[in-house]
């Protein structure tokens, strides 16, 4: 393992310190936690708080999406490890304005359990909390750390849509309704060229041959559904979009947002080439996405690979929400 | 070589297509070139045009900095290869509003020559063009492709400062004066864990051992000044800041902007840990940077490594310029 770190067991506190010290105008640490909250407290006044989080290693997720118009706070667990309920609860308290707090949880058993326990802690203090569990990864039905489907890059669309609604003053019930309307329309699938190396583990989660890729890998090196020799970008895109089409029934009558997401070690050069192939392939369906983003949004430390998310925009307000300006590090 | 591409000889056109199709609201292609220009033409009206460019492989540089408040156009050469004079000249013509055009060139012999030739072409058409050559890399005095010092990540500070000035209506002479005032105050130095693989070459520019790093590497895998075993982040930071101090004479009486730049394959986790060490080390000088950025801004395809740029802010207007909002993909 060759990494620019100090102590493998201190990567999260040092990383979170680096993040808040780099962008003090946007985020600050919640004392005695590895959670961050909006520095601009005024923007939270009278609004529902939106809290997300999970294991670290997916930067800029989640702390990079804290800021006006998006998340109110994010809880940074150890690398690939759920944050503890007490830390989540500190974040809930830090953003609570008396109007309730909404939790966006990626579907991993540890996260679901710990966010639920934090919700119970909040209930004892009469803070109303609701939540959504994002399970956008269509690759496999159950996985190493998940019952059902995994939550991956599409989660940031959820963050953005709910963050915009909260900023506009939506109530907790309205946000919960919106989250459940949006959820089934976000679908993601990935391909990996190499696995991530968790600094505390010291070696990659799996090893692919020099000419091998794996379809459907998760963001913690969970297995996908097939290994084979690498193919040209456009053939990768063919397979991934066909899989998404099976789920979503792509149609030129519908509107889509599209996220091409680098896994951490994949250069933008490859991401843009892949994106170009995505737009070509979508043209076969007479689809031109109405919103697109390309970059490292939901990474897996130093994994090489790309995920593709399509989000069917069923309501033009969702598109407006995606286009609302925000003040965050990562969006 | 395992990369998500199609034809190694088509990476630049496919990448540029991917970029403009992803962000059509910000940039568009200049017909018959691999250069991009602001989609928002109105924001250029009556202003000096700012054009930059160079070899591809440094994404989001340069096209990612085209947009209101920053560059007017960027010319994308082949990978690690200077764009041709005719392509640069097309960009000059595309942004020319009759008030002159300013070129920001990184100090590589090919770039300097070709941008100069484009300037001559423009002169024949009575377009007034001036330019600056950025040479911020303090690692070595001459290099593989450079007389003098190389131009690297600090170039994006130049883009930002000049872009803000142009947007405010500064004249060509004022921009030229500003560029020359700013230039000597931007200094960069890097450390690499692995070299970039140019898709057309198919193998990395150099090979380091599993526990080895190289100080002072350039953004085209040019040699640095020392190879040795990897050290903790804070020891890397010690050496890099001491080198910058030798050049800049760091002082708590001065103000600094700070850019921690990932080289393409370095996760944000490592970049934030490194940044945290940078702020700690600067505290020894009683310095707290007044402006900070951390991320992949000037990459070298899939190189793993980090560069550190310090920019001494001698005029508070420069800080205002850094903080001006822009509409770009990459800033």
PDB file of N, CA and C in Angstrom, chain B residues 46-50 99-100 102 161-176 178:
ATOM      1  N   UNK B  46     -17.586  43.000 -25.405  1.00  0.00           N
ATOM      2  CA  UNK B  46     -16.866  44.212 -25.027  1.00  0.00           C
ATOM      3  C   UNK B  46     -15.689  43.964 -24.114  1.00  0.00           C
ATOM      4  N   UNK B  47     -15.380  42.682 -23.831  1.00  0.00           N
ATOM      5  CA  UNK B  47     -14.284  42.361 -22.905  1.00  0.00           C
ATOM      6  C   UNK B  47     -13.075  41.863 -23.673  1.00  0.00           C
ATOM      7  N   UNK B  48     -11.930  41.915 -22.986  1.00  0.00           N
ATOM      8  CA  UNK B  48     -10.747  41.226 -23.494  1.00  0.00           C
ATOM      9  C   UNK B  48     -10.997  39.726 -23.379  1.00  0.00           C
ATOM     10  N   UNK B  49     -10.648  38.963 -24.410  1.00  0.00           N
ATOM     11  CA  UNK B  49     -10.774  37.504 -24.343  1.00  0.00           C
ATOM     12  C   UNK B  49      -9.558  36.901 -23.657  1.00  0.00           C
ATOM     13  N   UNK B  50      -9.780  35.901 -22.833  1.00  0.00           N
ATOM     14  CA  UNK B  50      -8.668  35.190 -22.184  1.00  0.00           C
ATOM     15  C   UNK B  50      -8.655  33.763 -22.727  1.00  0.00           C
ATOM     16  N   UNK B  99     -11.287  44.099 -28.522  1.00  0.00           N
ATOM     17  CA  UNK B  99     -10.548  44.709 -27.408  1.00  0.00           C
ATOM     18  C   UNK B  99      -9.249  43.967 -27.105  1.00  0.00           C
ATOM     19  N   UNK B 100      -8.912  43.028 -27.965  1.00  0.00           N
ATOM     20  CA  UNK B 100      -7.679  42.282 -27.762  1.00  0.00           C
ATOM     21  C   UNK B 100      -7.937  40.962 -27.060  1.00  0.00           C
ATOM     22  N   UNK B 102      -5.910  37.858 -24.645  1.00  0.00           N
ATOM     23  CA  UNK B 102      -4.749  37.559 -23.802  1.00  0.00           C
ATOM     24  C   UNK B 102      -4.569  36.053 -23.692  1.00  0.00           C
ATOM     25  N   UNK B 161      -7.501  34.930 -11.764  1.00  0.00           N
ATOM     26  CA  UNK B 161      -7.248  36.365 -11.538  1.00  0.00           C
ATOM     27  C   UNK B 161      -7.492  37.152 -12.829  1.00  0.00           C
ATOM     28  N   UNK B 162      -6.960  36.653 -13.931  1.00  0.00           N
ATOM     29  CA  UNK B 162      -7.122  37.382 -15.195  1.00  0.00           C
ATOM     30  C   UNK B 162      -8.564  37.300 -15.685  1.00  0.00           C
ATOM     31  N   UNK B 163      -9.203  36.173 -15.470  1.00  0.00           N
ATOM     32  CA  UNK B 163     -10.601  36.028 -15.869  1.00  0.00           C
ATOM     33  C   UNK B 163     -11.493  37.020 -15.150  1.00  0.00           C
ATOM     34  N   UNK B 164     -11.236  37.204 -13.867  1.00  0.00           N
ATOM     35  CA  UNK B 164     -12.029  38.175 -13.088  1.00  0.00           C
ATOM     36  C   UNK B 164     -11.783  39.585 -13.599  1.00  0.00           C
ATOM     37  N   UNK B 165     -10.526  39.900 -13.893  1.00  0.00           N
ATOM     38  CA  UNK B 165     -10.194  41.251 -14.383  1.00  0.00           C
ATOM     39  C   UNK B 165     -10.869  41.511 -15.728  1.00  0.00           C
ATOM     40  N   UNK B 166     -10.799  40.524 -16.624  1.00  0.00           N
ATOM     41  CA  UNK B 166     -11.426  40.698 -17.940  1.00  0.00           C
ATOM     42  C   UNK B 166     -12.932  40.899 -17.789  1.00  0.00           C
ATOM     43  N   UNK B 167     -13.534  40.113 -16.896  1.00  0.00           N
ATOM     44  CA  UNK B 167     -14.981  40.217 -16.706  1.00  0.00           C
ATOM     45  C   UNK B 167     -15.377  41.604 -16.204  1.00  0.00           C
ATOM     46  N   UNK B 168     -14.482  42.212 -15.405  1.00  0.00           N
ATOM     47  CA  UNK B 168     -14.755  43.570 -14.890  1.00  0.00           C
ATOM     48  C   UNK B 168     -14.441  44.649 -15.904  1.00  0.00           C
ATOM     49  N   UNK B 169     -13.920  44.241 -17.064  1.00  0.00           N
ATOM     50  CA  UNK B 169     -13.708  45.222 -18.130  1.00  0.00           C
ATOM     51  C   UNK B 169     -12.301  45.766 -18.231  1.00  0.00           C
ATOM     52  N   UNK B 170     -11.324  45.113 -17.599  1.00  0.00           N
ATOM     53  CA  UNK B 170      -9.937  45.589 -17.698  1.00  0.00           C
ATOM     54  C   UNK B 170      -9.487  45.563 -19.163  1.00  0.00           C
ATOM     55  N   UNK B 171      -8.588  46.484 -19.509  1.00  0.00           N
ATOM     56  CA  UNK B 171      -8.056  46.553 -20.877  1.00  0.00           C
ATOM     57  C   UNK B 171      -6.963  45.509 -21.054  1.00  0.00           C
ATOM     58  N   UNK B 172      -6.566  45.290 -22.301  1.00  0.00           N
ATOM     59  CA  UNK B 172      -5.503  44.316 -22.588  1.00  0.00           C
ATOM     60  C   UNK B 172      -4.210  44.700 -21.863  1.00  0.00           C
ATOM     61  N   UNK B 173      -3.870  45.988 -21.864  1.00  0.00           N
ATOM     62  CA  UNK B 173      -2.641  46.414 -21.185  1.00  0.00           C
ATOM     63  C   UNK B 173      -2.749  46.220 -19.666  1.00  0.00           C
ATOM     64  N   UNK B 174      -3.925  46.504 -19.132  1.00  0.00           N
ATOM     65  CA  UNK B 174      -4.113  46.307 -17.675  1.00  0.00           C
ATOM     66  C   UNK B 174      -3.985  44.831 -17.312  1.00  0.00           C
ATOM     67  N   UNK B 175      -4.538  43.972 -18.169  1.00  0.00           N
ATOM     68  CA  UNK B 175      -4.454  42.531 -17.898  1.00  0.00           C
ATOM     69  C   UNK B 175      -3.010  42.057 -17.999  1.00  0.00           C
ATOM     70  N   UNK B 176      -2.296  42.565 -18.970  1.00  0.00           N
ATOM     71  CA  UNK B 176      -0.888  42.175 -19.130  1.00  0.00           C
ATOM     72  C   UNK B 176      -0.065  42.620 -17.911  1.00  0.00           C
ATOM     73  N   UNK B 178      -1.220  43.176 -14.873  1.00  0.00           N
ATOM     74  CA  UNK B 178      -1.653  42.356 -13.740  1.00  0.00           C
ATOM     75  C   UNK B 178      -1.001  40.970 -13.794  1.00  0.00           C
TER      76      UNK B 178
END
